[in-house]
Amino acid sequence: MKRRTMLAAGVLLPLAARAQGRPVRLVVPAAPGGAIDVIGRLYAQRLSSRAGQNWVIENRAGGNNTIGAAEVARSAPDGTTFLVNADIHLMGTRVVRNLPYDPVADFTPIARLATAPLLVVGHPEQSRARTMQELAAAMRRDPRHYTFSTSGAGSMAHLAAEGLKRAIGADDAVVAHYRGTAPAINDVVAGNVALMVAPLLSAQPLVQAGRLRAFALIGAATRSAAMPDVPTIAEAGIPGIDFLLWYAVWGPKGLPAATADTLARQLNEIGQEAEIARRLTEMGADAFTSDTPASFAAFIAQENVKNGRIADLAGIQPE
């Protein structure tokens, strides 16, 4: 046995012994039925069948996903507790006052599970446009007419809206926060709000029903097969808007590197399974199948720089 393999086994075996007979908790900091919960359950089920150890979902919702994250931050790094969360995890200190943990320093990054694009949509009449180019021109002429609804302060939909209006040159467009995607998108459908940068899965049925108009896809290099007539934001002439939804797994800080590497490899392999890819596609997401703790940590650093810049421009303050 090579020295590196022996060292890895020496780290993993004590953890396995301590965890023997105990389920592994995968904490979901959101309510059952949402995207984080569904994706977490998909992977937990496959981990249980592959590893021969029971992975159990625990929903700890509330506080902009911070209550569940705090539970994991307090946990021992013994391989029995992990967090599955979305991009909002990195914004914790930006949106919650006196957060009891550091979203980076108090966690061990494992791997991303999936990514999902966003769709710029608007009310057919209130948007006053039929294409992204027309919308950009109209927003520059009368920015105060346009309000973006978001699923909450610090959400990727919020950051994308803030980035988009500045890239267009309509800094004075308004942003209104709601408690979740459903009420935010419903107000656009009702015509109370003109625009939203929404998850593709949430917006697509409303676009197909003619209740919303789709202008551009954000966070995708190519057009969606489900909506081939909708251009990417770059195709629409607005480059540099690279916000997208993503979902990932973390462990508590201090988790041995060998444990993190092993779990990351298992998650990548699960993401390559045809059934997992199919289920994610149905949700408007794509499996992420080539991540490591190191590459995920580098991505987190890049996201914090990009999102922090937008948060500063938008004046996002913790509440």
mmCIF file of C-alpha atoms in Angstrom:
data_model
loop_
_atom_site.group_PDB
_atom_site.id
_atom_site.type_symbol
_atom_site.label_atom_id
_atom_site.label_comp_id
_atom_site.label_asym_id
_atom_site.label_seq_id
_atom_site.Cartn_x
_atom_site.Cartn_y
_atom_site.Cartn_z
ATOM 1 C CA MET A 1 0.000 0.000 0.000
ATOM 2 C CA LYS A 2 1.403 3.397 -0.954
ATOM 3 C CA ARG A 3 2.216 5.789 1.877
ATOM 4 C CA ARG A 4 -0.486 8.281 0.774
ATOM 5 C CA THR A 5 -3.143 5.564 0.704
ATOM 6 C CA MET A 6 -2.063 4.346 4.144
ATOM 7 C CA LEU A 7 -2.281 7.849 5.574
ATOM 8 C CA ALA A 8 -5.750 8.345 4.126
ATOM 9 C CA ALA A 9 -6.918 5.045 5.530
ATOM 10 C CA GLY A 10 -5.490 5.986 8.918
ATOM 11 C CA VAL A 11 -7.676 9.080 8.969
ATOM 12 C CA LEU A 12 -10.822 7.442 7.638
ATOM 13 C CA LEU A 13 -10.864 4.285 9.718
ATOM 14 C CA PRO A 14 -11.161 5.956 13.148
ATOM 15 C CA LEU A 15 -13.962 8.119 11.807
ATOM 16 C CA ALA A 16 -15.742 5.086 10.428
ATOM 17 C CA ALA A 17 -15.342 3.307 13.748
ATOM 18 C CA ARG A 18 -16.782 6.231 15.714
ATOM 19 C CA ALA A 19 -19.636 6.592 13.263
ATOM 20 C CA GLN A 20 -20.424 2.870 13.147
ATOM 21 C CA GLY A 21 -24.071 2.300 13.870
ATOM 22 C CA ARG A 22 -24.847 6.022 13.814
ATOM 23 C CA PRO A 23 -26.674 7.681 10.921
ATOM 24 C CA VAL A 24 -25.007 10.522 9.071
ATOM 25 C CA ARG A 25 -27.046 13.718 9.329
ATOM 26 C CA LEU A 26 -27.429 15.859 6.223
ATOM 27 C CA VAL A 27 -28.869 19.106 7.552
ATOM 28 C CA VAL A 28 -31.176 21.037 5.208
ATOM 29 C CA PRO A 29 -31.565 24.654 6.412
ATOM 30 C CA ALA A 30 -34.857 25.041 4.555
ATOM 31 C CA ALA A 31 -38.365 23.621 4.616
ATOM 32 C CA PRO A 32 -39.248 20.266 3.023
ATOM 33 C CA GLY A 33 -40.188 20.376 -0.640
ATOM 34 C CA GLY A 34 -37.896 23.178 -1.784
ATOM 35 C CA ALA A 35 -34.969 22.768 -4.156
ATOM 36 C CA ILE A 36 -32.347 22.379 -1.405
ATOM 37 C CA ASP A 37 -34.430 19.706 0.306
ATOM 38 C CA VAL A 38 -35.183 17.774 -2.885
ATOM 39 C CA ILE A 39 -31.567 17.821 -4.058
ATOM 40 C CA GLY A 40 -30.319 16.858 -0.607
ATOM 41 C CA ARG A 41 -32.689 13.900 -0.455
ATOM 42 C CA LEU A 42 -31.629 12.677 -3.906
ATOM 43 C CA TYR A 43 -28.002 12.535 -2.860
ATOM 44 C CA ALA A 44 -28.667 11.241 0.660
ATOM 45 C CA GLN A 45 -30.607 8.282 -0.744
ATOM 46 C CA ARG A 46 -27.779 7.375 -3.087
ATOM 47 C CA LEU A 47 -25.123 7.816 -0.401
ATOM 48 C CA SER A 48 -27.068 5.456 1.865
ATOM 49 C CA SER A 49 -27.205 2.750 -0.782
ATOM 50 C CA ARG A 50 -23.576 3.202 -1.862
ATOM 51 C CA ALA A 51 -21.886 3.532 1.518
ATOM 52 C CA GLY A 52 -23.969 1.086 3.519
ATOM 53 C CA GLN A 53 -24.566 3.751 6.133
ATOM 54 C CA ASN A 54 -27.835 5.564 6.722
ATOM 55 C CA TRP A 55 -27.883 9.214 5.627
ATOM 56 C CA VAL A 56 -30.758 11.083 7.264
ATOM 57 C CA ILE A 57 -32.178 14.437 6.189
ATOM 58 C CA GLU A 58 -32.812 16.907 9.022
ATOM 59 C CA ASN A 59 -34.752 20.041 8.109
ATOM 60 C CA ARG A 60 -33.739 23.039 10.250
ATOM 61 C CA ALA A 61 -35.436 25.934 8.475
ATOM 62 C CA GLY A 62 -35.409 29.627 9.323
ATOM 63 C CA GLY A 63 -33.253 32.725 9.514
ATOM 64 C CA ASN A 64 -32.398 32.894 5.799
ATOM 65 C CA ASN A 65 -31.016 29.339 6.009
ATOM 66 C CA THR A 66 -28.777 30.227 8.969
ATOM 67 C CA ILE A 67 -30.396 28.115 11.714
ATOM 68 C CA GLY A 68 -29.492 24.829 10.055
ATOM 69 C CA ALA A 69 -26.058 26.100 9.105
ATOM 70 C CA ALA A 70 -25.389 27.083 12.721
ATOM 71 C CA GLU A 71 -26.277 23.535 13.788
ATOM 72 C CA VAL A 72 -23.587 22.136 11.490
ATOM 73 C CA ALA A 73 -21.034 24.766 12.536
ATOM 74 C CA ARG A 74 -21.467 23.604 16.151
ATOM 75 C CA SER A 75 -21.081 19.920 15.278
ATOM 76 C CA ALA A 76 -17.980 17.811 15.802
ATOM 77 C CA PRO A 77 -15.932 17.147 12.639
ATOM 78 C CA ASP A 78 -16.346 13.385 12.993
ATOM 79 C CA GLY A 79 -17.996 12.647 9.665
ATOM 80 C CA THR A 80 -21.535 12.316 11.025
ATOM 81 C CA THR A 81 -22.925 15.800 10.269
ATOM 82 C CA PHE A 82 -22.963 17.720 6.984
ATOM 83 C CA LEU A 83 -24.786 20.696 5.508
ATOM 84 C CA VAL A 84 -26.488 20.879 2.128
ATOM 85 C CA ASN A 85 -27.245 24.469 1.211
ATOM 86 C CA ALA A 86 -27.440 26.914 -1.663
ATOM 87 C CA ASP A 87 -25.505 30.010 -2.677
ATOM 88 C CA ILE A 88 -27.292 32.049 0.026
ATOM 89 C CA HIS A 89 -24.984 30.374 2.571
ATOM 90 C CA LEU A 90 -22.151 32.728 1.637
ATOM 91 C CA MET A 91 -24.327 35.792 2.240
ATOM 92 C CA GLY A 92 -25.077 34.953 5.882
ATOM 93 C CA THR A 93 -23.069 37.770 7.443
ATOM 94 C CA ARG A 94 -24.495 40.200 4.887
ATOM 95 C CA VAL A 95 -28.151 39.577 5.723
ATOM 96 C CA VAL A 96 -28.264 38.391 9.358
ATOM 97 C CA ARG A 97 -27.011 40.550 12.206
ATOM 98 C CA ASN A 98 -24.814 38.852 14.826
ATOM 99 C CA LEU A 99 -24.509 35.626 12.866
ATOM 100 C CA PRO A 100 -23.105 32.989 15.275
ATOM 101 C CA TYR A 101 -20.711 31.522 12.702
ATOM 102 C CA ASP A 102 -18.460 32.476 9.804
ATOM 103 C CA PRO A 103 -19.831 31.029 6.521
ATOM 104 C CA VAL A 104 -16.289 30.287 5.329
ATOM 105 C CA ALA A 105 -14.032 29.790 8.348
ATOM 106 C CA ASP A 106 -16.433 27.579 10.319
ATOM 107 C CA PHE A 107 -17.053 25.054 7.533
ATOM 108 C CA THR A 108 -15.151 22.575 5.388
ATOM 109 C CA PRO A 109 -16.163 22.840 1.721
ATOM 110 C CA ILE A 110 -16.883 19.433 0.181
ATOM 111 C CA ALA A 111 -18.351 19.799 -3.326
ATOM 112 C CA ARG A 112 -20.997 21.454 -5.426
ATOM 113 C CA LEU A 113 -23.933 19.239 -6.394
ATOM 114 C CA ALA A 114 -25.821 21.217 -9.019
ATOM 115 C CA THR A 115 -26.189 24.563 -10.724
ATOM 116 C CA ALA A 116 -29.262 26.218 -12.217
ATOM 117 C CA PRO A 117 -29.693 29.266 -14.463
ATOM 118 C CA LEU A 118 -31.885 32.285 -13.853
ATOM 119 C CA LEU A 119 -34.398 33.843 -16.211
ATOM 120 C CA VAL A 120 -35.120 37.545 -16.654
ATOM 121 C CA VAL A 121 -38.914 37.721 -16.850
ATOM 122 C CA GLY A 122 -41.473 40.471 -16.830
ATOM 123 C CA HIS A 123 -45.159 41.232 -16.924
ATOM 124 C CA PRO A 124 -46.170 41.399 -20.612
ATOM 125 C CA GLU A 125 -47.551 44.938 -20.260
ATOM 126 C CA GLN A 126 -45.638 46.424 -17.339
ATOM 127 C CA SER A 127 -42.281 45.475 -18.856
ATOM 128 C CA ARG A 128 -43.000 47.661 -21.930
ATOM 129 C CA ALA A 129 -40.748 45.501 -24.115
ATOM 130 C CA ARG A 130 -40.630 42.316 -26.144
ATOM 131 C CA THR A 131 -36.869 41.689 -26.238
ATOM 132 C CA MET A 132 -33.969 42.135 -23.826
ATOM 133 C CA GLN A 133 -32.582 44.928 -25.982
ATOM 134 C CA GLU A 134 -35.911 46.767 -25.889
ATOM 135 C CA LEU A 135 -36.156 46.239 -22.144
ATOM 136 C CA ALA A 136 -32.662 47.631 -21.554
ATOM 137 C CA ALA A 137 -33.462 50.727 -23.610
ATOM 138 C CA ALA A 138 -36.767 51.261 -21.802
ATOM 139 C CA MET A 139 -35.108 50.875 -18.407
ATOM 140 C CA ARG A 140 -32.501 53.467 -19.277
ATOM 141 C CA ARG A 141 -35.225 55.912 -20.340
ATOM 142 C CA ASP A 142 -37.412 55.428 -17.268
ATOM 143 C CA PRO A 143 -35.624 53.371 -14.584
ATOM 144 C CA ARG A 144 -38.010 54.305 -11.777
ATOM 145 C CA HIS A 145 -40.903 52.630 -13.600
ATOM 146 C CA TYR A 146 -39.182 49.275 -13.166
ATOM 147 C CA THR A 147 -39.222 47.252 -9.973
ATOM 148 C CA PHE A 148 -37.532 43.878 -9.644
ATOM 149 C CA SER A 149 -39.094 41.472 -7.161
ATOM 150 C CA THR A 150 -36.688 39.094 -5.407
ATOM 151 C CA SER A 151 -37.032 36.022 -3.220
ATOM 152 C CA GLY A 152 -35.206 37.830 -0.408
ATOM 153 C CA ALA A 153 -32.328 40.153 0.395
ATOM 154 C CA GLY A 154 -28.999 38.589 -0.466
ATOM 155 C CA SER A 155 -30.522 35.876 -2.648
ATOM 156 C CA MET A 156 -28.930 35.144 -6.003
ATOM 157 C CA ALA A 157 -32.036 36.615 -7.653
ATOM 158 C CA HIS A 158 -31.389 39.822 -5.708
ATOM 159 C CA LEU A 159 -27.699 39.969 -6.614
ATOM 160 C CA ALA A 160 -28.455 39.232 -10.267
ATOM 161 C CA ALA A 161 -31.079 41.990 -10.402
ATOM 162 C CA GLU A 162 -28.666 44.476 -8.839
ATOM 163 C CA GLY A 163 -25.926 43.485 -11.261
ATOM 164 C CA LEU A 164 -28.242 43.556 -14.264
ATOM 165 C CA LYS A 165 -29.705 47.005 -13.674
ATOM 166 C CA ARG A 166 -26.211 48.449 -13.262
ATOM 167 C CA ALA A 167 -24.900 46.719 -16.380
ATOM 168 C CA ILE A 168 -27.846 48.163 -18.310
ATOM 169 C CA GLY A 169 -27.277 51.654 -16.911
ATOM 170 C CA ALA A 170 -30.559 51.802 -14.992
ATOM 171 C CA ASP A 171 -29.185 52.089 -11.467
ATOM 172 C CA ASP A 172 -32.343 53.779 -10.184
ATOM 173 C CA ALA A 173 -34.575 50.788 -10.931
ATOM 174 C CA VAL A 174 -36.217 49.603 -7.701
ATOM 175 C CA VAL A 175 -35.682 46.245 -5.987
ATOM 176 C CA ALA A 176 -38.408 44.836 -3.701
ATOM 177 C CA HIS A 177 -37.842 41.834 -1.436
ATOM 178 C CA TYR A 178 -40.360 39.080 -0.716
ATOM 179 C CA ARG A 179 -40.314 36.027 1.532
ATOM 180 C CA GLY A 180 -39.614 33.429 -1.096
ATOM 181 C CA THR A 181 -39.826 32.889 -4.839
ATOM 182 C CA ALA A 182 -43.570 32.170 -4.994
ATOM 183 C CA PRO A 183 -44.870 35.518 -3.670
ATOM 184 C CA ALA A 184 -42.202 37.395 -5.629
ATOM 185 C CA ILE A 185 -43.110 35.855 -8.958
ATOM 186 C CA ASN A 186 -46.846 36.025 -8.242
ATOM 187 C CA ASP A 187 -46.638 39.802 -7.927
ATOM 188 C CA VAL A 188 -45.043 39.997 -11.367
ATOM 189 C CA VAL A 189 -47.810 37.821 -12.809
ATOM 190 C CA ALA A 190 -50.376 40.147 -11.196
ATOM 191 C CA GLY A 191 -48.726 43.191 -12.752
ATOM 192 C CA ASN A 192 -47.882 44.756 -9.402
ATOM 193 C CA VAL A 193 -44.179 44.497 -10.208
ATOM 194 C CA ALA A 194 -42.626 44.732 -13.656
ATOM 195 C CA LEU A 195 -39.662 42.350 -13.506
ATOM 196 C CA MET A 196 -37.920 39.490 -11.748
ATOM 197 C CA VAL A 197 -34.754 37.473 -12.178
ATOM 198 C CA ALA A 198 -36.302 34.110 -11.342
ATOM 199 C CA PRO A 199 -35.238 30.456 -11.204
ATOM 200 C CA LEU A 200 -35.822 28.886 -14.602
ATOM 201 C CA LEU A 201 -37.973 26.106 -13.156
ATOM 202 C CA SER A 202 -40.303 28.569 -11.399
ATOM 203 C CA ALA A 203 -40.703 30.896 -14.361
ATOM 204 C CA GLN A 204 -40.844 28.501 -17.300
ATOM 205 C CA PRO A 205 -44.478 27.312 -16.903
ATOM 206 C CA LEU A 206 -45.686 30.902 -16.514
ATOM 207 C CA VAL A 207 -43.820 31.965 -19.641
ATOM 208 C CA GLN A 208 -45.231 29.051 -21.611
ATOM 209 C CA ALA A 209 -48.731 29.979 -20.402
ATOM 210 C CA GLY A 210 -48.253 33.555 -21.623
ATOM 211 C CA ARG A 211 -48.485 35.036 -18.129
ATOM 212 C CA LEU A 212 -44.866 36.183 -18.116
ATOM 213 C CA ARG A 213 -42.501 37.288 -20.860
ATOM 214 C CA ALA A 214 -38.970 35.860 -20.939
ATOM 215 C CA PHE A 215 -36.158 38.198 -21.944
ATOM 216 C CA ALA A 216 -32.850 36.440 -21.299
ATOM 217 C CA LEU A 217 -31.167 33.546 -19.537
ATOM 218 C CA ILE A 218 -28.530 34.336 -16.888
ATOM 219 C CA GLY A 219 -25.898 31.861 -15.730
ATOM 220 C CA ALA A 220 -25.874 29.711 -18.863
ATOM 221 C CA ALA A 221 -23.347 29.597 -21.698
ATOM 222 C CA THR A 222 -25.940 28.267 -24.141
ATOM 223 C CA ARG A 223 -29.691 28.510 -24.569
ATOM 224 C CA SER A 224 -31.977 26.194 -22.654
ATOM 225 C CA ALA A 225 -33.368 23.248 -24.607
ATOM 226 C CA ALA A 226 -36.666 23.883 -22.837
ATOM 227 C CA MET A 227 -36.800 27.510 -24.062
ATOM 228 C CA PRO A 228 -34.702 27.660 -27.248
ATOM 229 C CA ASP A 229 -36.110 31.030 -28.342
ATOM 230 C CA VAL A 230 -34.815 32.830 -25.249
ATOM 231 C CA PRO A 231 -31.274 34.203 -25.703
ATOM 232 C CA THR A 232 -28.550 34.136 -23.107
ATOM 233 C CA ILE A 233 -27.814 37.476 -21.490
ATOM 234 C CA ALA A 234 -24.518 37.633 -23.419
ATOM 235 C CA GLU A 235 -26.339 37.034 -26.708
ATOM 236 C CA ALA A 236 -28.625 39.921 -25.785
ATOM 237 C CA GLY A 237 -25.593 42.203 -25.677
ATOM 238 C CA ILE A 238 -25.073 42.406 -21.900
ATOM 239 C CA PRO A 239 -21.863 40.522 -21.015
ATOM 240 C CA GLY A 240 -20.430 39.927 -17.566
ATOM 241 C CA ILE A 241 -23.662 38.919 -15.809
ATOM 242 C CA ASP A 242 -22.613 35.489 -14.557
ATOM 243 C CA PHE A 243 -24.881 34.874 -11.581
ATOM 244 C CA LEU A 244 -26.378 31.413 -11.200
ATOM 245 C CA LEU A 245 -27.990 29.297 -8.523
ATOM 246 C CA TRP A 246 -25.858 26.550 -7.025
ATOM 247 C CA TYR A 247 -26.207 23.869 -4.365
ATOM 248 C CA ALA A 248 -23.416 22.239 -2.378
ATOM 249 C CA VAL A 249 -22.312 20.253 0.666
ATOM 250 C CA TRP A 250 -20.160 21.446 3.567
ATOM 251 C CA GLY A 251 -18.868 19.802 6.728
ATOM 252 C CA PRO A 252 -17.895 21.422 10.022
ATOM 253 C CA LYS A 253 -14.471 23.048 10.187
ATOM 254 C CA GLY A 254 -11.679 20.669 11.110
ATOM 255 C CA LEU A 255 -13.027 17.784 9.036
ATOM 256 C CA PRO A 256 -10.060 15.627 7.952
ATOM 257 C CA ALA A 257 -9.037 16.247 4.352
ATOM 258 C CA ALA A 258 -9.260 12.551 3.492
ATOM 259 C CA THR A 259 -12.886 12.451 4.650
ATOM 260 C CA ALA A 260 -13.751 15.540 2.600
ATOM 261 C CA ASP A 261 -11.973 14.172 -0.477
ATOM 262 C CA THR A 262 -13.724 10.807 -0.231
ATOM 263 C CA LEU A 263 -17.175 12.347 0.118
ATOM 264 C CA ALA A 264 -16.524 14.770 -2.751
ATOM 265 C CA ARG A 265 -15.578 11.865 -4.999
ATOM 266 C CA GLN A 266 -18.749 9.984 -4.034
ATOM 267 C CA LEU A 267 -20.914 13.047 -4.721
ATOM 268 C CA ASN A 268 -19.305 13.514 -8.138
ATOM 269 C CA GLU A 269 -19.965 9.871 -9.002
ATOM 270 C CA ILE A 270 -23.598 10.142 -7.917
ATOM 271 C CA GLY A 271 -24.038 13.233 -10.086
ATOM 272 C CA GLN A 272 -22.873 11.217 -13.097
ATOM 273 C CA GLU A 273 -25.692 8.693 -12.693
ATOM 274 C CA ALA A 274 -28.319 8.979 -15.425
ATOM 275 C CA GLU A 275 -31.257 8.966 -13.000
ATOM 276 C CA ILE A 276 -29.787 11.779 -10.896
ATOM 277 C CA ALA A 277 -29.073 13.832 -14.012
ATOM 278 C CA ARG A 278 -32.639 13.267 -15.207
ATOM 279 C CA ARG A 279 -34.164 14.312 -11.888
ATOM 280 C CA LEU A 280 -32.040 17.451 -11.751
ATOM 281 C CA THR A 281 -32.946 18.343 -15.334
ATOM 282 C CA GLU A 282 -36.613 18.135 -14.381
ATOM 283 C CA MET A 283 -35.841 20.771 -11.732
ATOM 284 C CA GLY A 284 -34.139 23.061 -14.239
ATOM 285 C CA ALA A 285 -30.696 22.208 -12.850
ATOM 286 C CA ASP A 286 -27.515 20.507 -14.045
ATOM 287 C CA ALA A 287 -25.392 18.117 -12.016
ATOM 288 C CA PHE A 288 -21.918 19.344 -11.064
ATOM 289 C CA THR A 289 -19.674 16.310 -11.378
ATOM 290 C CA SER A 290 -16.056 17.456 -11.238
ATOM 291 C CA ASP A 291 -15.608 19.256 -7.913
ATOM 292 C CA THR A 292 -13.060 18.808 -5.149
ATOM 293 C CA PRO A 293 -12.794 20.513 -1.759
ATOM 294 C CA ALA A 294 -9.937 22.609 -3.148
ATOM 295 C CA SER A 295 -11.762 23.711 -6.306
ATOM 296 C CA PHE A 296 -14.931 24.417 -4.320
ATOM 297 C CA ALA A 297 -12.944 26.546 -1.851
ATOM 298 C CA ALA A 298 -11.450 28.518 -4.754
ATOM 299 C CA PHE A 299 -14.928 29.028 -6.210
ATOM 300 C CA ILE A 300 -16.209 30.271 -2.842
ATOM 301 C CA ALA A 301 -13.424 32.853 -2.699
ATOM 302 C CA GLN A 302 -14.331 34.099 -6.186
ATOM 303 C CA GLU A 303 -18.039 34.234 -5.347
ATOM 304 C CA ASN A 304 -17.378 36.236 -2.205
ATOM 305 C CA VAL A 305 -15.427 38.847 -4.156
ATOM 306 C CA LYS A 306 -18.063 39.140 -6.894
ATOM 307 C CA ASN A 307 -21.081 39.048 -4.602
ATOM 308 C CA GLY A 308 -19.450 41.325 -2.053
ATOM 309 C CA ARG A 309 -18.903 43.985 -4.689
ATOM 310 C CA ILE A 310 -22.569 43.898 -5.703
ATOM 311 C CA ALA A 311 -23.707 43.818 -2.074
ATOM 312 C CA ASP A 312 -21.662 46.936 -1.340
ATOM 313 C CA LEU A 313 -23.067 48.756 -4.362
ATOM 314 C CA ALA A 314 -26.601 47.756 -3.372
ATOM 315 C CA GLY A 315 -26.077 48.763 0.248
ATOM 316 C CA ILE A 316 -27.157 45.374 1.617
ATOM 317 C CA GLN A 317 -27.169 45.509 5.415
ATOM 318 C CA PRO A 318 -27.781 42.725 7.969
ATOM 319 C CA GLU A 319 -31.101 42.734 9.783
#
